[in-house]
PDB file of C-alpha atoms in Angstrom:
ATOM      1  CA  UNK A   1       0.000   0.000   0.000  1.00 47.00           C
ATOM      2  CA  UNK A   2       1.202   3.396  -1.075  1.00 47.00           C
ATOM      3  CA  UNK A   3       0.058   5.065   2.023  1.00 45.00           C
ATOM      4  CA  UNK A   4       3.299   3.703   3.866  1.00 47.00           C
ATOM      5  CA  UNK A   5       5.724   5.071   0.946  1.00 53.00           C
ATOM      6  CA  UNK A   6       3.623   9.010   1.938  1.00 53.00           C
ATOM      7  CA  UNK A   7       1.406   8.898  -0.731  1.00 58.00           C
ATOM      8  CA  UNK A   8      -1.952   8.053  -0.857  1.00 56.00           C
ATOM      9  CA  UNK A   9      -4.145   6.703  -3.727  1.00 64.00           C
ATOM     10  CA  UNK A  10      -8.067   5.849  -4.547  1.00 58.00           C
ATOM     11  CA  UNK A  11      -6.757   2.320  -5.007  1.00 64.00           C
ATOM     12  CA  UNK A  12      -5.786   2.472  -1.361  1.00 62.00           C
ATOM     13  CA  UNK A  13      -9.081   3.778   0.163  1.00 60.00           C
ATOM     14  CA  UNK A  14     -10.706   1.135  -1.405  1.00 59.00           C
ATOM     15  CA  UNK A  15      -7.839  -1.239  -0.324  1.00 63.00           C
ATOM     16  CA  UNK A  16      -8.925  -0.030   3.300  1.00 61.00           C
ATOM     17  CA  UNK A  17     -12.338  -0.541   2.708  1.00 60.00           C
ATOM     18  CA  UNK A  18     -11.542  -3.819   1.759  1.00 63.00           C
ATOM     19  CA  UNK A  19      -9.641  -4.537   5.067  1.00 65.00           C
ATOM     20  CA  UNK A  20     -11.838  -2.669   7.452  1.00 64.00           C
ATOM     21  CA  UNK A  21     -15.141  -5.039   6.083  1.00 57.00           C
ATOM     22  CA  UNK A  22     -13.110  -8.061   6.694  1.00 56.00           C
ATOM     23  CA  UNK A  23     -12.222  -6.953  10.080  1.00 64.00           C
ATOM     24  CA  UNK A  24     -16.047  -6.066  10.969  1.00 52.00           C
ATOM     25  CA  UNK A  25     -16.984  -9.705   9.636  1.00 54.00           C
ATOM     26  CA  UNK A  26     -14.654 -11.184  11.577  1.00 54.00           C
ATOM     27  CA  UNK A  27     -15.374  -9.260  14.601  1.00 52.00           C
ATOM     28  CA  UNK A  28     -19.058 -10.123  14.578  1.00 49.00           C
ATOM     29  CA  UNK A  29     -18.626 -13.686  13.072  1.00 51.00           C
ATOM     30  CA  UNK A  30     -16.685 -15.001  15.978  1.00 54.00           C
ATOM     31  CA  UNK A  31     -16.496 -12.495  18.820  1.00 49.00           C
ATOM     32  CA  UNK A  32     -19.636 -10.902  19.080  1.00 43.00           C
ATOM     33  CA  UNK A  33     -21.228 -14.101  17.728  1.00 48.00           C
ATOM     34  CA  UNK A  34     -24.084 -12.120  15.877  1.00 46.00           C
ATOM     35  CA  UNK A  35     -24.510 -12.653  11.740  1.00 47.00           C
ATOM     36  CA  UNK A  36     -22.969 -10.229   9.496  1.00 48.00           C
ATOM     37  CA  UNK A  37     -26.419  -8.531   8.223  1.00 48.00           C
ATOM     38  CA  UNK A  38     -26.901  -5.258   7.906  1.00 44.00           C
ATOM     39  CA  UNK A  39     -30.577  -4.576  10.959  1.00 45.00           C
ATOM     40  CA  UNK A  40     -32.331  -3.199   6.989  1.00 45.00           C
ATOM     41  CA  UNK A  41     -31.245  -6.251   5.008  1.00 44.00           C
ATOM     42  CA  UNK A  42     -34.806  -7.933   6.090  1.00 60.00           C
ATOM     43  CA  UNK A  43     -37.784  -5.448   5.754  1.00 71.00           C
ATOM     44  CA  UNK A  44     -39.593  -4.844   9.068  1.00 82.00           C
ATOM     45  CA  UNK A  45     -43.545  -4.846   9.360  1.00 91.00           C
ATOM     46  CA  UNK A  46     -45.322  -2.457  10.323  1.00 93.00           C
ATOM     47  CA  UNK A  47     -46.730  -3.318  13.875  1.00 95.00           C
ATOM     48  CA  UNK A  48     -50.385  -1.486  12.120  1.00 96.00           C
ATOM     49  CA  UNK A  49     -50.269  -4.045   9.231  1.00 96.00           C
ATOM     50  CA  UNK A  50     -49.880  -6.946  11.453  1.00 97.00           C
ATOM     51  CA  UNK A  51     -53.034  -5.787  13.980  1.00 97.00           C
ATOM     52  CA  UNK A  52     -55.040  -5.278  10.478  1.00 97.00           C
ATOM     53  CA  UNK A  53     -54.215  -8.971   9.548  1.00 97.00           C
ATOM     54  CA  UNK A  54     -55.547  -9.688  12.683  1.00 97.00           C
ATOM     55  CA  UNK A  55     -58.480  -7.062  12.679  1.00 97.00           C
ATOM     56  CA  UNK A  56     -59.547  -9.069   8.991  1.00 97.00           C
ATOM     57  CA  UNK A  57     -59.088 -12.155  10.464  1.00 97.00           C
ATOM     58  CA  UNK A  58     -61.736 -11.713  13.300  1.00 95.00           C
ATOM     59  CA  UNK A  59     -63.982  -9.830  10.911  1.00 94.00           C
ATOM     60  CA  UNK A  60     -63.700 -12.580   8.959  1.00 93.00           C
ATOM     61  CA  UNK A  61     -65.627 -14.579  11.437  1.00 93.00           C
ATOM     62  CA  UNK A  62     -62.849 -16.856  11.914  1.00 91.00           C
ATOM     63  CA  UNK A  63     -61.243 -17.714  15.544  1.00 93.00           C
ATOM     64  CA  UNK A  64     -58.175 -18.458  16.570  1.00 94.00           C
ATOM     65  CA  UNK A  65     -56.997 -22.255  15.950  1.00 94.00           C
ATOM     66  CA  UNK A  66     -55.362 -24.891  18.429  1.00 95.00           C
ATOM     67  CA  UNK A  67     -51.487 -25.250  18.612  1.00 97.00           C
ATOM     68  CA  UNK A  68     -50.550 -27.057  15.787  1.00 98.00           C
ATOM     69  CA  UNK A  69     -48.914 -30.530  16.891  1.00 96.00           C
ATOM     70  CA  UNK A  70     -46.741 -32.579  14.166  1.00 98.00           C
ATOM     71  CA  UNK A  71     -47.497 -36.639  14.765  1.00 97.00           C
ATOM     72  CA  UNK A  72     -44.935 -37.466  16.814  1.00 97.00           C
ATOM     73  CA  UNK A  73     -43.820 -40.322  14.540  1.00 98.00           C
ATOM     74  CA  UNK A  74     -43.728 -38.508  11.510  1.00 98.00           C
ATOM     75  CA  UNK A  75     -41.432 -35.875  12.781  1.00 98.00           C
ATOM     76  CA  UNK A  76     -39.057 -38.735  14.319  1.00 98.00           C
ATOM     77  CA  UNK A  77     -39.218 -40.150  10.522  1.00 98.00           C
ATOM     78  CA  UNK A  78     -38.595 -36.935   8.961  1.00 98.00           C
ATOM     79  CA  UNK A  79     -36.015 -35.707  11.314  1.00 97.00           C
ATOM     80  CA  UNK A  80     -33.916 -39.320   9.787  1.00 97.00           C
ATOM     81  CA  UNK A  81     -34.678 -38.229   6.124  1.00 97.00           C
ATOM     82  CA  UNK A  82     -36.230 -34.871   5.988  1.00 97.00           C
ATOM     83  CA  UNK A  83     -36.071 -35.162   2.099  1.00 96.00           C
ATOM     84  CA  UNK A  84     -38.173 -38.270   1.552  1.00 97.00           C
ATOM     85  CA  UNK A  85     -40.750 -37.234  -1.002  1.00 97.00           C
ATOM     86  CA  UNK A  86     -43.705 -39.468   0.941  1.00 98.00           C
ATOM     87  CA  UNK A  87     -42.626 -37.770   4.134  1.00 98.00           C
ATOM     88  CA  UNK A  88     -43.326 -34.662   3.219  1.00 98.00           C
ATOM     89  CA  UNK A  89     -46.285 -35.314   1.303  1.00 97.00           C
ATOM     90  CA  UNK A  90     -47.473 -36.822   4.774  1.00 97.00           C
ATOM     91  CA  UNK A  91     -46.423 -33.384   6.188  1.00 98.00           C
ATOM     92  CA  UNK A  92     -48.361 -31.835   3.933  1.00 98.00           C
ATOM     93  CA  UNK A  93     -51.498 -33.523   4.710  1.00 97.00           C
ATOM     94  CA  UNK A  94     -51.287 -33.809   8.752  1.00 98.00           C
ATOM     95  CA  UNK A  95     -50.943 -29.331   7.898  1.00 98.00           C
ATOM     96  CA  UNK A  96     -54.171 -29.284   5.328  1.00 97.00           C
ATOM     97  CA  UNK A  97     -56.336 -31.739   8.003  1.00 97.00           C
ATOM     98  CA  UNK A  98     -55.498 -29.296  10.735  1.00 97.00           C
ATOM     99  CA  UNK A  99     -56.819 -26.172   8.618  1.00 97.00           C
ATOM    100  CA  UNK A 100     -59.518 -28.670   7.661  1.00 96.00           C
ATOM    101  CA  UNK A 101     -58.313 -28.991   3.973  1.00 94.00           C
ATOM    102  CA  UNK A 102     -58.862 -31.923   1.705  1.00 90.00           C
ATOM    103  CA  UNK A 103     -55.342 -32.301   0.831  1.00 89.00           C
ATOM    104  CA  UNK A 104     -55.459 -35.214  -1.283  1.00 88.00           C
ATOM    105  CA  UNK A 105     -55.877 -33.370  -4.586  1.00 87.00           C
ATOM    106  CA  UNK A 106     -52.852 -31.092  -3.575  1.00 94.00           C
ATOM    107  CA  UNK A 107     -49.958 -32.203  -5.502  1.00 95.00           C
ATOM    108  CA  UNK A 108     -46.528 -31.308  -3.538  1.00 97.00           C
ATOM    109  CA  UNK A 109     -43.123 -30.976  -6.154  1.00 96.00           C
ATOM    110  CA  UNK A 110     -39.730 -30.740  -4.012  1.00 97.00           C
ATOM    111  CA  UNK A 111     -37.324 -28.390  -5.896  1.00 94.00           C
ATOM    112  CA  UNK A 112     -33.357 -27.585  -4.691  1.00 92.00           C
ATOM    113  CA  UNK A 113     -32.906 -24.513  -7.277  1.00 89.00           C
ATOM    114  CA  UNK A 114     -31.013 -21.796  -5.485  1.00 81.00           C
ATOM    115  CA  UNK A 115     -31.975 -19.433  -8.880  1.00 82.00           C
ATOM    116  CA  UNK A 116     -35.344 -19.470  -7.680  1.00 83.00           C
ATOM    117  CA  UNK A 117     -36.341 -16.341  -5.055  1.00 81.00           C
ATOM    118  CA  UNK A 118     -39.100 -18.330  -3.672  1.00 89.00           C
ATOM    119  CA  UNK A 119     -39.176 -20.927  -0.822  1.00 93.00           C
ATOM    120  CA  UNK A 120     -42.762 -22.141  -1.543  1.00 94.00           C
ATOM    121  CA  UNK A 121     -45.045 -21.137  -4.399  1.00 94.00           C
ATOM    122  CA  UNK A 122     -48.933 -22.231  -5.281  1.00 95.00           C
ATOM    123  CA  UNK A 123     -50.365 -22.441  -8.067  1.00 94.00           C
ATOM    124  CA  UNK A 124     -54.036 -23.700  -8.992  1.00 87.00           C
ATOM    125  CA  UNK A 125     -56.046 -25.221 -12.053  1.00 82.00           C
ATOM    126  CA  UNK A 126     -59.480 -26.348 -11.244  1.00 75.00           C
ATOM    127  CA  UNK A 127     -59.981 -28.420  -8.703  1.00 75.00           C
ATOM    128  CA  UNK A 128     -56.345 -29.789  -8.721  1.00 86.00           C
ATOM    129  CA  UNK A 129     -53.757 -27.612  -6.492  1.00 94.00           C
ATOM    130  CA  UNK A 130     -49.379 -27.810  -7.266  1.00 96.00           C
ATOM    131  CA  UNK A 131     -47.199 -26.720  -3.902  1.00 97.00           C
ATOM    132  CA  UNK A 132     -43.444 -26.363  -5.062  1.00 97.00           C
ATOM    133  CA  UNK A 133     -41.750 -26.637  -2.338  1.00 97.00           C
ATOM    134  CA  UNK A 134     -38.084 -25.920  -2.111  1.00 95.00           C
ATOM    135  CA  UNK A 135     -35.715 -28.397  -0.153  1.00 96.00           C
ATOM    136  CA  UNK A 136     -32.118 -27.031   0.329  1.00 93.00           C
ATOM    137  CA  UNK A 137     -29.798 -28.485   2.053  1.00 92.00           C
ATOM    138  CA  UNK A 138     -29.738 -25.938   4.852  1.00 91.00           C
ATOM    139  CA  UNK A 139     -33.673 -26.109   5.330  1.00 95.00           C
ATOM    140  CA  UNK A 140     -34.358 -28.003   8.751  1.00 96.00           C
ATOM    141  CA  UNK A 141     -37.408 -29.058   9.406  1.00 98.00           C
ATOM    142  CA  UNK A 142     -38.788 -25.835  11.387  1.00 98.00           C
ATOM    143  CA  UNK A 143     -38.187 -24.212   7.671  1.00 97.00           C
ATOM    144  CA  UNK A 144     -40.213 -26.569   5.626  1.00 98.00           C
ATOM    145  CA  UNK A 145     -43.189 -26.560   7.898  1.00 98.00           C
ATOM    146  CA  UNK A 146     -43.032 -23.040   8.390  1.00 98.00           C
ATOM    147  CA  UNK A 147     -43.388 -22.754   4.543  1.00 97.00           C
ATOM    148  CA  UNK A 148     -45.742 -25.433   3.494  1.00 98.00           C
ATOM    149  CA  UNK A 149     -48.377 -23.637   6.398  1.00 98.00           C
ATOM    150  CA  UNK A 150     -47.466 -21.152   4.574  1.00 98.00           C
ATOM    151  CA  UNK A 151     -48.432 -21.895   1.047  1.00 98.00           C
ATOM    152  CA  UNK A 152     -51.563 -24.047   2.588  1.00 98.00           C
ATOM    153  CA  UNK A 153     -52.118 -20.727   4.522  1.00 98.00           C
ATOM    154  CA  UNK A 154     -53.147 -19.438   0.607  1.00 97.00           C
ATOM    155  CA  UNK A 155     -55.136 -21.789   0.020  1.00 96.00           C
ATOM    156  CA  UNK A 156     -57.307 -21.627   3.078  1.00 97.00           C
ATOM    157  CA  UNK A 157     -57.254 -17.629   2.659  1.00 97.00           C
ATOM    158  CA  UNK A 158     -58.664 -18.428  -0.851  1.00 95.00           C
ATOM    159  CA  UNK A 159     -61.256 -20.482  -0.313  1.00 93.00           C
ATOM    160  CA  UNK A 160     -62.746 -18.089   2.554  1.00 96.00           C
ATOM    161  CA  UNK A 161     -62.730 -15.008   0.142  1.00 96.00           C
ATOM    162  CA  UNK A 162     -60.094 -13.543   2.880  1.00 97.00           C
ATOM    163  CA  UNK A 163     -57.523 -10.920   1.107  1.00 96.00           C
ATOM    164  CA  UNK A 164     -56.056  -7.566   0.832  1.00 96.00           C
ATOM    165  CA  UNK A 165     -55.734  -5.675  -2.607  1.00 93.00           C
ATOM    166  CA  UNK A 166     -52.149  -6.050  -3.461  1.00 94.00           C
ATOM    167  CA  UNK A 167     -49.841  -8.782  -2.944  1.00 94.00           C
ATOM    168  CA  UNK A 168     -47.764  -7.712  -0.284  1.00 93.00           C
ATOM    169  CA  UNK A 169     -50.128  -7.388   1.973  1.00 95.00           C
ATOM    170  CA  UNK A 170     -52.000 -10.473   1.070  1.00 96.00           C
ATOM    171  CA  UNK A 171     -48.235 -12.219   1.833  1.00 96.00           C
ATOM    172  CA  UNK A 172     -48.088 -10.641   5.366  1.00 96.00           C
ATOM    173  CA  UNK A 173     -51.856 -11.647   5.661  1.00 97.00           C
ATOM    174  CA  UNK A 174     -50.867 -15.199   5.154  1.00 97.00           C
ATOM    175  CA  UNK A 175     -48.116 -15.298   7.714  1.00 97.00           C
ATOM    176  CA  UNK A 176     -50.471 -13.397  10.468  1.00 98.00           C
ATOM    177  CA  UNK A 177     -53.036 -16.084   9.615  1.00 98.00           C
ATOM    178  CA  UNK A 178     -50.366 -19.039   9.851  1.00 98.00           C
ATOM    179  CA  UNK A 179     -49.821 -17.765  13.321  1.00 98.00           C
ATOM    180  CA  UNK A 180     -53.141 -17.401  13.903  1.00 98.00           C
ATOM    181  CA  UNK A 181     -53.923 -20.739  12.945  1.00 98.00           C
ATOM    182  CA  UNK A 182     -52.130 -22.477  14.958  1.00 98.00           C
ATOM    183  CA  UNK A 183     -48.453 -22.640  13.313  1.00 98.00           C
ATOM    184  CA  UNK A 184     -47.043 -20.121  15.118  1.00 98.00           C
ATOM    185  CA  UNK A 185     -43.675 -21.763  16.853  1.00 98.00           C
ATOM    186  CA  UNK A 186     -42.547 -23.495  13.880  1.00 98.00           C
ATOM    187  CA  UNK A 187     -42.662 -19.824  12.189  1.00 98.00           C
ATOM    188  CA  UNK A 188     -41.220 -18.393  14.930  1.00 97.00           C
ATOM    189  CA  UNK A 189     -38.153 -21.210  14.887  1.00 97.00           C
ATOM    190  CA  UNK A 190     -38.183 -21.390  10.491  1.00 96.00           C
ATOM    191  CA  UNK A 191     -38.004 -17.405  10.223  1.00 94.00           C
ATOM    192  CA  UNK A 192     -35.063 -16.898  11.980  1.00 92.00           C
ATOM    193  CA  UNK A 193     -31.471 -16.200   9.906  1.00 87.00           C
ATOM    194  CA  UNK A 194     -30.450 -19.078   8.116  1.00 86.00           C
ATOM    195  CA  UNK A 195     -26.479 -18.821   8.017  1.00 81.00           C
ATOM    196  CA  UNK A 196     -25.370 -20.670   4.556  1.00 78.00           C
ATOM    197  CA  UNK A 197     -21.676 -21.934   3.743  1.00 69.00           C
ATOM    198  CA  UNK A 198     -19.889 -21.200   6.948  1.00 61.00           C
ATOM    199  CA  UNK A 199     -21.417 -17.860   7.632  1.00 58.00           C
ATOM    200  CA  UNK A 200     -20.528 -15.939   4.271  1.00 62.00           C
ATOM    201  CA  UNK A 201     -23.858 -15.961   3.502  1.00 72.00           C
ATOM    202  CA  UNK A 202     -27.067 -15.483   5.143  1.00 78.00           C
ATOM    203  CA  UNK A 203     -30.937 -16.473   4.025  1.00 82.00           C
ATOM    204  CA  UNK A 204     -34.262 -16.304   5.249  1.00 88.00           C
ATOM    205  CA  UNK A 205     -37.461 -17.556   4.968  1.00 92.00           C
ATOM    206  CA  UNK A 206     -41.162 -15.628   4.947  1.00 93.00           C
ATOM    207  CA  UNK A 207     -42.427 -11.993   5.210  1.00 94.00           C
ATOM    208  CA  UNK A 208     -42.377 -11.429   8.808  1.00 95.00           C
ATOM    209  CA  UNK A 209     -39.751 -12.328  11.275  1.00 94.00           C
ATOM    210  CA  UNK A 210     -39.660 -14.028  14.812  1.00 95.00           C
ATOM    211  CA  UNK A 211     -40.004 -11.136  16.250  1.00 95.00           C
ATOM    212  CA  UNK A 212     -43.192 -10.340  14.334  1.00 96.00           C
ATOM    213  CA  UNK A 213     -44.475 -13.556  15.481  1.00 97.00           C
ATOM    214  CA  UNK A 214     -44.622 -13.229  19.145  1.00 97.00           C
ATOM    215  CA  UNK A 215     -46.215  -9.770  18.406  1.00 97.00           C
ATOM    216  CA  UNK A 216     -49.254 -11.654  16.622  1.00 98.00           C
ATOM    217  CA  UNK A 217     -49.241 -13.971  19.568  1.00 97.00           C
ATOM    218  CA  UNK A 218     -49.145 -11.684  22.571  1.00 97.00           C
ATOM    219  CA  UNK A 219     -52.040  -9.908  20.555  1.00 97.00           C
ATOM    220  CA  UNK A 220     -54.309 -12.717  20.421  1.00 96.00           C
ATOM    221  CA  UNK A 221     -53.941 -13.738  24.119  1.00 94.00           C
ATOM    222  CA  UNK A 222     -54.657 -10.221  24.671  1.00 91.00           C
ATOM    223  CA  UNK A 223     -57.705  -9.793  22.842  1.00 83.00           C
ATOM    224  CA  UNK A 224     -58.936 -13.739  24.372  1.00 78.00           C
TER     225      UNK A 224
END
């Protein structure tokens, strides 16, 4: 570096730069223990969007559901091979029979594209429902039933005409009501920070985050 030699050049401030972001990685990566992303990298929800989730919700008609509990031998099975296509598909339908879902007609397709921005999409034709479901290798199973409430979230939203106008909303909606429903630790445990390939990268899952859930909580114990 030039700097040393009393001059100093642009390819040296970005040379410092360079040196000072490695040294706050490294700093919060193994002394402070906290992940390297930025407190905006993650939008926050407004606290007002979440109590209108929940404001729909009980206009809606619609009460608050029982504690969803995964069979206990199921999770023991998918906790050996969380992949197994049958597994999940059992997931699947133990989630749509709690929401009181036919699920048989839903057809689940496991995907492991890291191109692909979604975790879980939905799509419909008829009477006959697709869930792509992604199924990367650092997806426990918190993550993967997190998501596939999710997406069956949709689909319960759908059928009892409950929505917002745009899409965003109608995503946050579906979270609130995931919580709402019952699924509300295994969002709480699924939306947290992934940390991906030894910590240089981070991911995450869903539109609101842990934090957001035990906000919808605390509101519905308040308000029953």
């Amino acid at each position: 570096m030039s700097l040393f030699n009393g001059s100093f050049t642009l390819n040296d401030i970005f040379d410092l730069l360079a040196l000072a972001g490695l040294i706050y990685y490294l700093v919060k990566r193994f002394i402070l223990k906290q992940p390297p992303v930025p407190s905006g990298a993650f939008k926050k929800v407004n606290k007002e969007k979440l109590q209108d989730c929940l404001a729909l919700l009980d206009k809606s008609g619609k009460t608050p559901g029982r504690p969803y509990i995964m069979p206990e031998e199921l999770e023991q099975d998918l906790l050996k091979n969380l992949h197994d296509p049958e597994l999940l598909r059992r997931l699947l339908k133990s989630i749509t029979t709690h929401m009181g879902i036919e699920g048989d007609l839903i057809k689940l397709q496991l995907q492991d594209d890291a191109t692909l921005e979604y975790a879980g999409q939905i799509s419909s034709k008829g009477a006959f429902t697709t869930i792509k479901l992604q199924v990367h290798d650092y997806y426990n199973l918190d993550v993967l039933t997190a998501v596939l409430a999710h997406e069956v979230m949709h689909l319960y939203l759908h059928y009892n005409g409950i929505s917002f106008p745009d899409t965003l909303s109608n995503e946050i909606l579906t979270d609130t009501a995931a919580v709402y429903f019952g699924f509300g630790e295994y969002l709480y445990r699924g939306y947290k920070i992934i940390e991906v390939n030894l910590g240089f990268s981070y991911h995450k899952v869903g539109y609101i985050r842990p934090e957001d859930v035990q906000f919808i909580q605390n509101e519905i114990r308040i308000k029953n």
